[in-house]
């Protein structure tokens, strides 16, 4: 299983970015995929999960209404569309998967690196004026 993120960059407050997470060695139709972020000096924070059945996407309270997760089954890729970006969204964004990991539905959750078995290398998002 491999995950490769892309799409990060520098953006002004209020701007938008779209992150991609390309998977290999597994199918996103069978594994839920999650976005997790880590701001400088802070713990890993759950952002969003796209459930494998395709019928449910959940978001942390801090991003609900601003971020949208989607997927392209043909490309085995998930996306995170981030709008109305804020300074506090600055972080290294990872995608992760693990068929045995508990799922989240709203709220604020901080994770350890052991929560998911498979992680990408991360893509940096910096929100700055």
mmCIF file of N, CA and C in Angstrom:
data_model
loop_
_atom_site.group_PDB
_atom_site.id
_atom_site.type_symbol
_atom_site.label_atom_id
_atom_site.label_comp_id
_atom_site.label_asym_id
_atom_site.label_seq_id
_atom_site.Cartn_x
_atom_site.Cartn_y
_atom_site.Cartn_z
ATOM 1 N N UNK A 1 0.850 -1.188 0.000
ATOM 2 C CA UNK A 1 0.000 0.000 0.000
ATOM 3 C C UNK A 1 0.887 1.240 0.000
ATOM 4 N N UNK A 2 0.594 2.137 -0.924
ATOM 5 C CA UNK A 2 1.306 3.412 -0.957
ATOM 6 C C UNK A 2 0.332 4.547 -1.176
ATOM 7 N N UNK A 3 0.647 5.683 -0.581
ATOM 8 C CA UNK A 3 -0.157 6.882 -0.712
ATOM 9 C C UNK A 3 0.783 8.028 -1.054
ATOM 10 N N UNK A 4 0.417 8.831 -2.054
ATOM 11 C CA UNK A 4 1.252 9.949 -2.467
ATOM 12 C C UNK A 4 0.392 11.207 -2.546
ATOM 13 N N UNK A 5 0.719 12.176 -1.688
ATOM 14 C CA UNK A 5 -0.018 13.435 -1.669
ATOM 15 C C UNK A 5 0.639 14.452 -2.599
ATOM 16 N N UNK A 6 -0.166 15.372 -3.083
ATOM 17 C CA UNK A 6 0.332 16.493 -3.877
ATOM 18 C C UNK A 6 -0.666 17.638 -3.788
ATOM 19 N N UNK A 7 -0.232 18.804 -4.252
ATOM 20 C CA UNK A 7 -1.149 19.933 -4.338
ATOM 21 C C UNK A 7 -0.965 21.006 -3.289
ATOM 22 N N UNK A 8 -0.082 20.781 -2.346
ATOM 23 C CA UNK A 8 0.139 21.803 -1.340
ATOM 24 C C UNK A 8 0.815 23.031 -1.909
ATOM 25 N N UNK A 9 0.885 24.084 -1.095
ATOM 26 C CA UNK A 9 1.535 25.309 -1.539
ATOM 27 C C UNK A 9 1.280 26.456 -0.596
ATOM 28 N N UNK A 10 1.628 27.640 -1.076
ATOM 29 C CA UNK A 10 1.441 28.871 -0.315
ATOM 30 C C UNK A 10 0.208 29.588 -0.849
ATOM 31 N N UNK A 11 -0.668 29.983 0.050
ATOM 32 C CA UNK A 11 -1.907 30.635 -0.353
ATOM 33 C C UNK A 11 -2.246 31.720 0.652
ATOM 34 N N UNK A 12 -2.916 32.762 0.187
ATOM 35 C CA UNK A 12 -3.327 33.837 1.091
ATOM 36 C C UNK A 12 -4.582 33.447 1.850
ATOM 37 N N UNK A 13 -4.811 34.046 2.989
ATOM 38 C CA UNK A 13 -6.067 33.788 3.715
ATOM 39 C C UNK A 13 -7.262 34.039 2.817
ATOM 40 N N UNK A 14 -8.246 33.156 2.910
ATOM 41 C CA UNK A 14 -9.423 33.249 2.061
ATOM 42 C C UNK A 14 -9.278 32.524 0.748
ATOM 43 N N UNK A 15 -8.089 32.067 0.440
ATOM 44 C CA UNK A 15 -7.827 31.382 -0.805
ATOM 45 C C UNK A 15 -8.197 29.902 -0.763
ATOM 46 N N UNK A 16 -7.891 29.220 -1.875
ATOM 47 C CA UNK A 16 -8.252 27.815 -2.014
ATOM 48 C C UNK A 16 -7.074 26.990 -2.513
ATOM 49 N N UNK A 17 -7.099 25.717 -2.142
ATOM 50 C CA UNK A 17 -6.157 24.735 -2.663
ATOM 51 C C UNK A 17 -6.884 23.407 -2.784
ATOM 52 N N UNK A 18 -6.417 22.575 -3.702
ATOM 53 C CA UNK A 18 -6.947 21.214 -3.788
ATOM 54 C C UNK A 18 -5.803 20.230 -3.657
ATOM 55 N N UNK A 19 -5.893 19.403 -2.636
ATOM 56 C CA UNK A 19 -4.896 18.365 -2.410
ATOM 57 C C UNK A 19 -5.344 17.061 -3.057
ATOM 58 N N UNK A 20 -4.386 16.282 -3.512
ATOM 59 C CA UNK A 20 -4.662 14.968 -4.084
ATOM 60 C C UNK A 20 -3.905 13.910 -3.305
ATOM 61 N N UNK A 21 -4.488 12.725 -3.264
ATOM 62 C CA UNK A 21 -3.839 11.582 -2.616
ATOM 63 C C UNK A 21 -4.042 10.383 -3.537
ATOM 64 N N UNK A 22 -2.981 9.972 -4.203
ATOM 65 C CA UNK A 22 -3.050 8.847 -5.129
ATOM 66 C C UNK A 22 -2.653 7.572 -4.410
ATOM 67 N N UNK A 23 -3.524 6.577 -4.487
ATOM 68 C CA UNK A 23 -3.263 5.318 -3.809
ATOM 69 C C UNK A 23 -2.827 4.237 -4.773
ATOM 70 N N UNK A 24 -2.001 3.322 -4.274
ATOM 71 C CA UNK A 24 -1.614 2.134 -5.045
ATOM 72 C C UNK A 24 -1.485 0.967 -4.078
ATOM 73 N N UNK A 25 -1.681 -0.228 -4.610
ATOM 74 C CA UNK A 25 -1.603 -1.425 -3.781
ATOM 75 C C UNK A 25 -2.887 -1.727 -3.017
ATOM 76 N N UNK A 26 -3.901 -0.909 -3.234
ATOM 77 C CA UNK A 26 -5.202 -1.137 -2.617
ATOM 78 C C UNK A 26 -6.231 -0.357 -3.424
ATOM 79 N N UNK A 27 -7.517 -0.597 -3.159
ATOM 80 C CA UNK A 27 -8.569 0.140 -3.840
ATOM 81 C C UNK A 27 -9.312 1.029 -2.851
ATOM 82 N N UNK A 28 -9.530 2.278 -3.267
ATOM 83 C CA UNK A 28 -10.275 3.194 -2.402
ATOM 84 C C UNK A 28 -11.739 2.790 -2.302
ATOM 85 N N UNK A 29 -12.158 1.830 -3.110
ATOM 86 C CA UNK A 29 -13.513 1.285 -2.969
ATOM 87 C C UNK A 29 -13.598 0.332 -1.773
ATOM 88 N N UNK A 30 -12.458 -0.130 -1.314
ATOM 89 C CA UNK A 30 -12.418 -1.091 -0.208
ATOM 90 C C UNK A 30 -11.863 -0.508 1.088
ATOM 91 N N UNK A 31 -11.062 0.542 0.978
ATOM 92 C CA UNK A 31 -10.446 1.162 2.147
ATOM 93 C C UNK A 31 -10.945 2.597 2.285
ATOM 94 N N UNK A 32 -11.398 2.980 3.445
ATOM 95 C CA UNK A 32 -11.650 4.393 3.718
ATOM 96 C C UNK A 32 -10.323 5.142 3.737
ATOM 97 N N UNK A 33 -10.326 6.374 3.277
ATOM 98 C CA UNK A 33 -9.115 7.190 3.260
ATOM 99 C C UNK A 33 -9.361 8.461 4.067
ATOM 100 N N UNK A 34 -8.370 8.826 4.820
ATOM 101 C CA UNK A 34 -8.485 9.943 5.766
ATOM 102 C C UNK A 34 -7.398 10.974 5.504
ATOM 103 N N UNK A 35 -7.752 12.237 5.682
ATOM 104 C CA UNK A 35 -6.767 13.324 5.701
ATOM 105 C C UNK A 35 -6.489 13.694 7.161
ATOM 106 N N UNK A 36 -5.224 13.856 7.460
ATOM 107 C CA UNK A 36 -4.740 14.227 8.787
ATOM 108 C C UNK A 36 -3.738 15.359 8.595
ATOM 109 N N UNK A 37 -3.698 16.294 9.507
ATOM 110 C CA UNK A 37 -2.734 17.393 9.384
ATOM 111 C C UNK A 37 -1.967 17.578 10.674
ATOM 112 N N UNK A 38 -0.804 18.176 10.542
ATOM 113 C CA UNK A 38 0.028 18.478 11.698
ATOM 114 C C UNK A 38 0.610 19.876 11.549
ATOM 115 N N UNK A 39 0.145 20.765 12.395
ATOM 116 C CA UNK A 39 0.679 22.121 12.419
ATOM 117 C C UNK A 39 1.993 22.130 13.195
ATOM 118 N N UNK A 40 2.837 23.117 12.955
ATOM 119 C CA UNK A 40 4.130 23.174 13.648
ATOM 120 C C UNK A 40 3.973 23.126 15.160
ATOM 121 N N UNK A 41 4.647 22.191 15.792
ATOM 122 C CA UNK A 41 4.628 22.088 17.245
ATOM 123 C C UNK A 41 3.366 21.485 17.827
ATOM 124 N N UNK A 42 2.487 20.980 16.976
ATOM 125 C CA UNK A 42 1.220 20.430 17.475
ATOM 126 C C UNK A 42 1.069 18.965 17.097
ATOM 127 N N UNK A 43 0.069 18.324 17.683
ATOM 128 C CA UNK A 43 -0.186 16.908 17.414
ATOM 129 C C UNK A 43 -0.872 16.715 16.064
ATOM 130 N N UNK A 44 -0.870 15.472 15.623
ATOM 131 C CA UNK A 44 -1.625 15.109 14.440
ATOM 132 C C UNK A 44 -3.106 15.315 14.698
ATOM 133 N N UNK A 45 -3.788 15.945 13.741
ATOM 134 C CA UNK A 45 -5.204 16.270 13.897
ATOM 135 C C UNK A 45 -6.004 15.659 12.750
ATOM 136 N N UNK A 46 -7.038 14.919 13.086
ATOM 137 C CA UNK A 46 -7.922 14.360 12.066
ATOM 138 C C UNK A 46 -8.653 15.496 11.354
ATOM 139 N N UNK A 47 -8.756 15.403 10.000
ATOM 140 C CA UNK A 47 -9.400 16.429 9.188
ATOM 141 C C UNK A 47 -10.685 15.908 8.546
ATOM 142 N N UNK A 48 -10.591 14.780 7.824
ATOM 143 C CA UNK A 48 -11.735 14.298 7.064
ATOM 144 C C UNK A 48 -11.523 12.848 6.669
ATOM 145 N N UNK A 49 -12.634 12.108 6.541
ATOM 146 C CA UNK A 49 -12.589 10.711 6.103
ATOM 147 C C UNK A 49 -13.619 10.457 5.025
ATOM 148 N N UNK A 50 -13.203 9.802 3.956
ATOM 149 C CA UNK A 50 -14.124 9.352 2.908
ATOM 150 C C UNK A 50 -14.268 7.852 3.095
ATOM 151 N N UNK A 51 -15.463 7.422 3.462
ATOM 152 C CA UNK A 51 -15.687 6.013 3.740
ATOM 153 C C UNK A 51 -15.716 5.212 2.438
ATOM 154 N N UNK A 52 -15.249 3.983 2.534
ATOM 155 C CA UNK A 52 -15.041 3.166 1.342
ATOM 156 C C UNK A 52 -16.335 2.884 0.596
ATOM 157 N N UNK A 53 -17.470 2.845 1.310
ATOM 158 C CA UNK A 53 -18.716 2.524 0.617
ATOM 159 C C UNK A 53 -19.205 3.670 -0.253
ATOM 160 N N UNK A 54 -18.549 4.814 -0.126
ATOM 161 C CA UNK A 54 -18.889 5.944 -0.965
ATOM 162 C C UNK A 54 -20.084 6.746 -0.507
ATOM 163 N N UNK A 55 -20.690 6.343 0.592
ATOM 164 C CA UNK A 55 -21.913 6.992 1.030
ATOM 165 C C UNK A 55 -21.733 7.983 2.173
ATOM 166 N N UNK A 56 -20.532 8.111 2.683
ATOM 167 C CA UNK A 56 -20.342 8.978 3.838
ATOM 168 C C UNK A 56 -18.978 9.643 3.814
ATOM 169 N N UNK A 57 -18.987 10.935 4.089
ATOM 170 C CA UNK A 57 -17.760 11.703 4.267
ATOM 171 C C UNK A 57 -17.925 12.479 5.568
ATOM 172 N N UNK A 58 -16.942 12.438 6.428
ATOM 173 C CA UNK A 58 -17.029 13.150 7.700
ATOM 174 C C UNK A 58 -15.907 14.170 7.804
ATOM 175 N N UNK A 59 -16.174 15.226 8.584
ATOM 176 C CA UNK A 59 -15.250 16.343 8.703
ATOM 177 C C UNK A 59 -15.078 16.759 10.154
ATOM 178 N N UNK A 60 -13.869 17.211 10.462
ATOM 179 C CA UNK A 60 -13.634 17.820 11.758
ATOM 180 C C UNK A 60 -14.413 19.133 11.847
ATOM 181 N N UNK A 61 -14.791 19.518 13.046
ATOM 182 C CA UNK A 61 -15.549 20.753 13.228
ATOM 183 C C UNK A 61 -14.792 21.962 12.683
ATOM 184 N N UNK A 62 -13.463 21.925 12.775
ATOM 185 C CA UNK A 62 -12.657 23.076 12.377
ATOM 186 C C UNK A 62 -12.662 23.329 10.874
ATOM 187 N N UNK A 63 -13.042 22.335 10.074
ATOM 188 C CA UNK A 63 -13.001 22.494 8.618
ATOM 189 C C UNK A 63 -14.367 22.324 7.973
ATOM 190 N N UNK A 64 -15.356 21.935 8.740
ATOM 191 C CA UNK A 64 -16.687 21.671 8.186
ATOM 192 C C UNK A 64 -17.229 22.929 7.525
ATOM 193 N N UNK A 65 -17.749 22.746 6.325
ATOM 194 C CA UNK A 65 -18.283 23.881 5.576
ATOM 195 C C UNK A 65 -17.252 24.572 4.712
ATOM 196 N N UNK A 66 -15.966 24.286 4.926
ATOM 197 C CA UNK A 66 -14.905 24.912 4.125
ATOM 198 C C UNK A 66 -14.151 23.897 3.275
ATOM 199 N N UNK A 67 -14.018 22.696 3.793
ATOM 200 C CA UNK A 67 -13.285 21.644 3.085
ATOM 201 C C UNK A 67 -14.272 20.620 2.548
ATOM 202 N N UNK A 68 -13.939 20.059 1.386
ATOM 203 C CA UNK A 68 -14.761 19.014 0.781
ATOM 204 C C UNK A 68 -13.861 17.897 0.283
ATOM 205 N N UNK A 69 -14.181 16.696 0.693
ATOM 206 C CA UNK A 69 -13.415 15.534 0.252
ATOM 207 C C UNK A 69 -14.189 14.815 -0.837
ATOM 208 N N UNK A 70 -13.462 14.364 -1.859
ATOM 209 C CA UNK A 70 -14.092 13.627 -2.950
ATOM 210 C C UNK A 70 -13.128 12.545 -3.416
ATOM 211 N N UNK A 71 -13.582 11.748 -4.372
ATOM 212 C CA UNK A 71 -12.708 10.699 -4.873
ATOM 213 C C UNK A 71 -12.988 10.400 -6.325
ATOM 214 N N UNK A 72 -11.971 9.877 -6.996
ATOM 215 C CA UNK A 72 -12.065 9.419 -8.379
ATOM 216 C C UNK A 72 -11.652 7.950 -8.363
ATOM 217 N N UNK A 73 -12.623 7.067 -8.467
ATOM 218 C CA UNK A 73 -12.339 5.638 -8.368
ATOM 219 C C UNK A 73 -11.438 5.181 -9.507
ATOM 220 N N UNK A 74 -11.671 5.696 -10.700
ATOM 221 C CA UNK A 74 -10.876 5.278 -11.855
ATOM 222 C C UNK A 74 -9.388 5.594 -11.665
ATOM 223 N N UNK A 75 -9.108 6.701 -10.965
ATOM 224 C CA UNK A 75 -7.718 7.088 -10.717
ATOM 225 C C UNK A 75 -7.230 6.615 -9.350
ATOM 226 N N UNK A 76 -8.117 5.963 -8.599
ATOM 227 C CA UNK A 76 -7.788 5.520 -7.227
ATOM 228 C C UNK A 76 -7.191 6.675 -6.413
ATOM 229 N N UNK A 77 -7.842 7.811 -6.508
ATOM 230 C CA UNK A 77 -7.334 9.046 -5.906
ATOM 231 C C UNK A 77 -8.438 9.731 -5.116
ATOM 232 N N UNK A 78 -8.086 10.276 -3.982
ATOM 233 C CA UNK A 78 -9.006 11.114 -3.225
ATOM 234 C C UNK A 78 -8.476 12.543 -3.240
ATOM 235 N N UNK A 79 -9.398 13.475 -3.040
ATOM 236 C CA UNK A 79 -9.066 14.896 -3.107
ATOM 237 C C UNK A 79 -9.574 15.598 -1.851
ATOM 238 N N UNK A 80 -8.926 16.689 -1.519
ATOM 239 C CA UNK A 80 -9.404 17.549 -0.447
ATOM 240 C C UNK A 80 -9.428 18.968 -0.993
ATOM 241 N N UNK A 81 -10.618 19.460 -1.288
ATOM 242 C CA UNK A 81 -10.793 20.836 -1.735
ATOM 243 C C UNK A 81 -10.900 21.718 -0.502
ATOM 244 N N UNK A 82 -9.989 22.660 -0.394
ATOM 245 C CA UNK A 82 -9.937 23.524 0.778
ATOM 246 C C UNK A 82 -10.232 24.947 0.361
ATOM 247 N N UNK A 83 -11.326 25.480 0.857
ATOM 248 C CA UNK A 83 -11.733 26.854 0.542
ATOM 249 C C UNK A 83 -11.702 27.707 1.807
ATOM 250 N N UNK A 84 -11.753 29.003 1.619
ATOM 251 C CA UNK A 84 -11.762 29.951 2.741
ATOM 252 C C UNK A 84 -10.661 29.626 3.748
ATOM 253 N N UNK A 85 -9.475 29.430 3.241
ATOM 254 C CA UNK A 85 -8.374 29.004 4.098
ATOM 255 C C UNK A 85 -8.008 30.069 5.120
ATOM 256 N N UNK A 86 -7.629 29.602 6.297
ATOM 257 C CA UNK A 86 -7.276 30.470 7.418
ATOM 258 C C UNK A 86 -5.813 30.230 7.809
ATOM 259 N N UNK A 87 -5.259 31.180 8.551
ATOM 260 C CA UNK A 87 -3.878 31.015 9.029
ATOM 261 C C UNK A 87 -3.727 29.674 9.767
ATOM 262 N N UNK A 88 -4.730 29.330 10.560
ATOM 263 C CA UNK A 88 -4.637 28.120 11.377
ATOM 264 C C UNK A 88 -4.747 26.824 10.587
ATOM 265 N N UNK A 89 -4.981 26.920 9.286
ATOM 266 C CA UNK A 89 -4.963 25.722 8.441
ATOM 267 C C UNK A 89 -3.546 25.366 8.000
ATOM 268 N N UNK A 90 -2.593 26.223 8.293
ATOM 269 C CA UNK A 90 -1.202 25.937 7.942
ATOM 270 C C UNK A 90 -0.749 24.657 8.640
ATOM 271 N N UNK A 91 -0.291 23.692 7.852
ATOM 272 C CA UNK A 91 0.107 22.392 8.399
ATOM 273 C C UNK A 91 0.672 21.517 7.292
ATOM 274 N N UNK A 92 1.254 20.437 7.717
ATOM 275 C CA UNK A 92 1.631 19.361 6.794
ATOM 276 C C UNK A 92 0.432 18.418 6.733
ATOM 277 N N UNK A 93 -0.075 18.203 5.532
ATOM 278 C CA UNK A 93 -1.282 17.407 5.346
ATOM 279 C C UNK A 93 -0.904 16.024 4.833
ATOM 280 N N UNK A 94 -1.394 15.012 5.538
ATOM 281 C CA UNK A 94 -1.153 13.627 5.178
ATOM 282 C C UNK A 94 -2.469 12.941 4.797
ATOM 283 N N UNK A 95 -2.398 11.986 3.876
ATOM 284 C CA UNK A 95 -3.500 11.056 3.733
ATOM 285 C C UNK A 95 -3.048 9.718 4.325
ATOM 286 N N UNK A 96 -4.010 8.987 4.828
ATOM 287 C CA UNK A 96 -3.710 7.755 5.535
ATOM 288 C C UNK A 96 -4.858 6.776 5.368
ATOM 289 N N UNK A 97 -4.539 5.493 5.545
ATOM 290 C CA UNK A 97 -5.577 4.483 5.464
ATOM 291 C C UNK A 97 -5.201 3.285 6.320
ATOM 292 N N UNK A 98 -6.216 2.589 6.762
ATOM 293 C CA UNK A 98 -6.032 1.374 7.558
ATOM 294 C C UNK A 98 -7.421 0.782 7.746
ATOM 295 N N UNK A 99 -7.636 -0.411 7.223
ATOM 296 C CA UNK A 99 -8.986 -0.980 7.291
ATOM 297 C C UNK A 99 -9.458 -1.275 8.713
ATOM 298 N N UNK A 100 -8.518 -1.282 9.671
ATOM 299 C CA UNK A 100 -8.919 -1.598 11.046
ATOM 300 C C UNK A 100 -9.052 -0.368 11.936
ATOM 301 N N UNK A 101 -8.720 0.809 11.395
ATOM 302 C CA UNK A 101 -8.716 2.009 12.241
ATOM 303 C C UNK A 101 -10.133 2.481 12.547
ATOM 304 N N UNK A 102 -10.389 2.895 13.779
ATOM 305 C CA UNK A 102 -11.703 3.486 14.096
ATOM 306 C C UNK A 102 -11.912 4.773 13.304
ATOM 307 N N UNK A 103 -13.153 5.038 12.962
ATOM 308 C CA UNK A 103 -13.480 6.224 12.175
ATOM 309 C C UNK A 103 -14.013 7.328 13.072
ATOM 310 N N UNK A 104 -13.926 8.561 12.583
ATOM 311 C CA UNK A 104 -14.416 9.717 13.321
ATOM 312 C C UNK A 104 -15.567 10.351 12.553
ATOM 313 N N UNK A 105 -16.425 11.008 13.300
ATOM 314 C CA UNK A 105 -17.566 11.680 12.682
ATOM 315 C C UNK A 105 -17.794 12.994 13.410
ATOM 316 N N UNK A 106 -17.140 14.043 12.940
ATOM 317 C CA UNK A 106 -17.251 15.336 13.575
ATOM 318 C C UNK A 106 -16.353 15.457 14.790
ATOM 319 N N UNK A 107 -16.381 16.640 15.385
ATOM 320 C CA UNK A 107 -15.592 16.870 16.580
ATOM 321 C C UNK A 107 -14.158 17.223 16.273
ATOM 322 N N UNK A 108 -13.323 17.154 17.294
ATOM 323 C CA UNK A 108 -11.897 17.414 17.172
ATOM 324 C C UNK A 108 -11.157 16.211 17.737
ATOM 325 N N UNK A 109 -10.285 15.658 16.932
ATOM 326 C CA UNK A 109 -9.584 14.447 17.336
ATOM 327 C C UNK A 109 -8.098 14.582 17.040
ATOM 328 N N UNK A 110 -7.301 14.283 18.036
ATOM 329 C CA UNK A 110 -5.852 14.251 17.869
ATOM 330 C C UNK A 110 -5.396 12.797 17.893
ATOM 331 N N UNK A 111 -4.501 12.470 16.978
ATOM 332 C CA UNK A 111 -4.136 11.077 16.748
ATOM 333 C C UNK A 111 -2.655 10.850 17.026
ATOM 334 N N UNK A 112 -2.322 9.592 17.187
ATOM 335 C CA UNK A 112 -0.913 9.207 17.151
ATOM 336 C C UNK A 112 -0.618 8.637 15.773
ATOM 337 N N UNK A 113 0.660 8.529 15.448
ATOM 338 C CA UNK A 113 1.035 7.971 14.157
ATOM 339 C C UNK A 113 0.650 6.508 14.041
ATOM 340 N N UNK A 114 0.292 5.887 15.147
ATOM 341 C CA UNK A 114 -0.059 4.472 15.125
ATOM 342 C C UNK A 114 -1.530 4.252 14.804
ATOM 343 N N UNK A 115 -2.287 5.356 14.667
ATOM 344 C CA UNK A 115 -3.719 5.198 14.427
ATOM 345 C C UNK A 115 -3.985 4.562 13.071
ATOM 346 N N UNK A 116 -3.127 4.910 12.086
ATOM 347 C CA UNK A 116 -3.249 4.343 10.753
ATOM 348 C C UNK A 116 -1.964 3.589 10.420
ATOM 349 N N UNK A 117 -2.125 2.477 9.730
ATOM 350 C CA UNK A 117 -0.956 1.696 9.357
ATOM 351 C C UNK A 117 -0.224 2.319 8.174
ATOM 352 N N UNK A 118 -0.975 2.943 7.241
ATOM 353 C CA UNK A 118 -0.374 3.433 6.008
ATOM 354 C C UNK A 118 -0.522 4.951 5.918
ATOM 355 N N UNK A 119 0.580 5.622 5.641
ATOM 356 C CA UNK A 119 0.621 7.083 5.548
ATOM 357 C C UNK A 119 1.356 7.502 4.280
ATOM 358 N N UNK A 120 0.953 8.637 3.722
ATOM 359 C CA UNK A 120 1.746 9.255 2.678
ATOM 360 C C UNK A 120 2.869 10.072 3.290
ATOM 361 N N UNK A 121 3.615 10.747 2.433
ATOM 362 C CA UNK A 121 4.771 11.516 2.901
ATOM 363 C C UNK A 121 4.383 12.934 3.329
ATOM 364 N N UNK A 122 3.185 13.360 2.969
ATOM 365 C CA UNK A 122 2.701 14.679 3.365
ATOM 366 C C UNK A 122 2.923 15.735 2.310
ATOM 367 N N UNK A 123 2.069 16.753 2.325
ATOM 368 C CA UNK A 123 2.217 17.907 1.453
ATOM 369 C C UNK A 123 1.958 19.160 2.297
ATOM 370 N N UNK A 124 2.821 20.147 2.156
ATOM 371 C CA UNK A 124 2.768 21.329 3.014
ATOM 372 C C UNK A 124 1.765 22.347 2.488
ATOM 373 N N UNK A 125 0.924 22.820 3.388
ATOM 374 C CA UNK A 125 0.004 23.918 3.090
ATOM 375 C C UNK A 125 0.359 25.078 4.016
ATOM 376 N N UNK A 126 0.648 26.214 3.424
ATOM 377 C CA UNK A 126 0.991 27.398 4.196
ATOM 378 C C UNK A 126 0.039 28.526 3.822
ATOM 379 N N UNK A 127 -0.666 29.030 4.817
ATOM 380 C CA UNK A 127 -1.586 30.145 4.617
ATOM 381 C C UNK A 127 -0.943 31.389 5.220
ATOM 382 N N UNK A 128 -0.621 32.322 4.362
ATOM 383 C CA UNK A 128 0.109 33.510 4.812
ATOM 384 C C UNK A 128 -0.196 34.692 3.906
ATOM 385 N N UNK A 129 -0.218 35.869 4.496
ATOM 386 C CA UNK A 129 -0.414 37.080 3.711
ATOM 387 C C UNK A 129 0.927 37.712 3.350
#
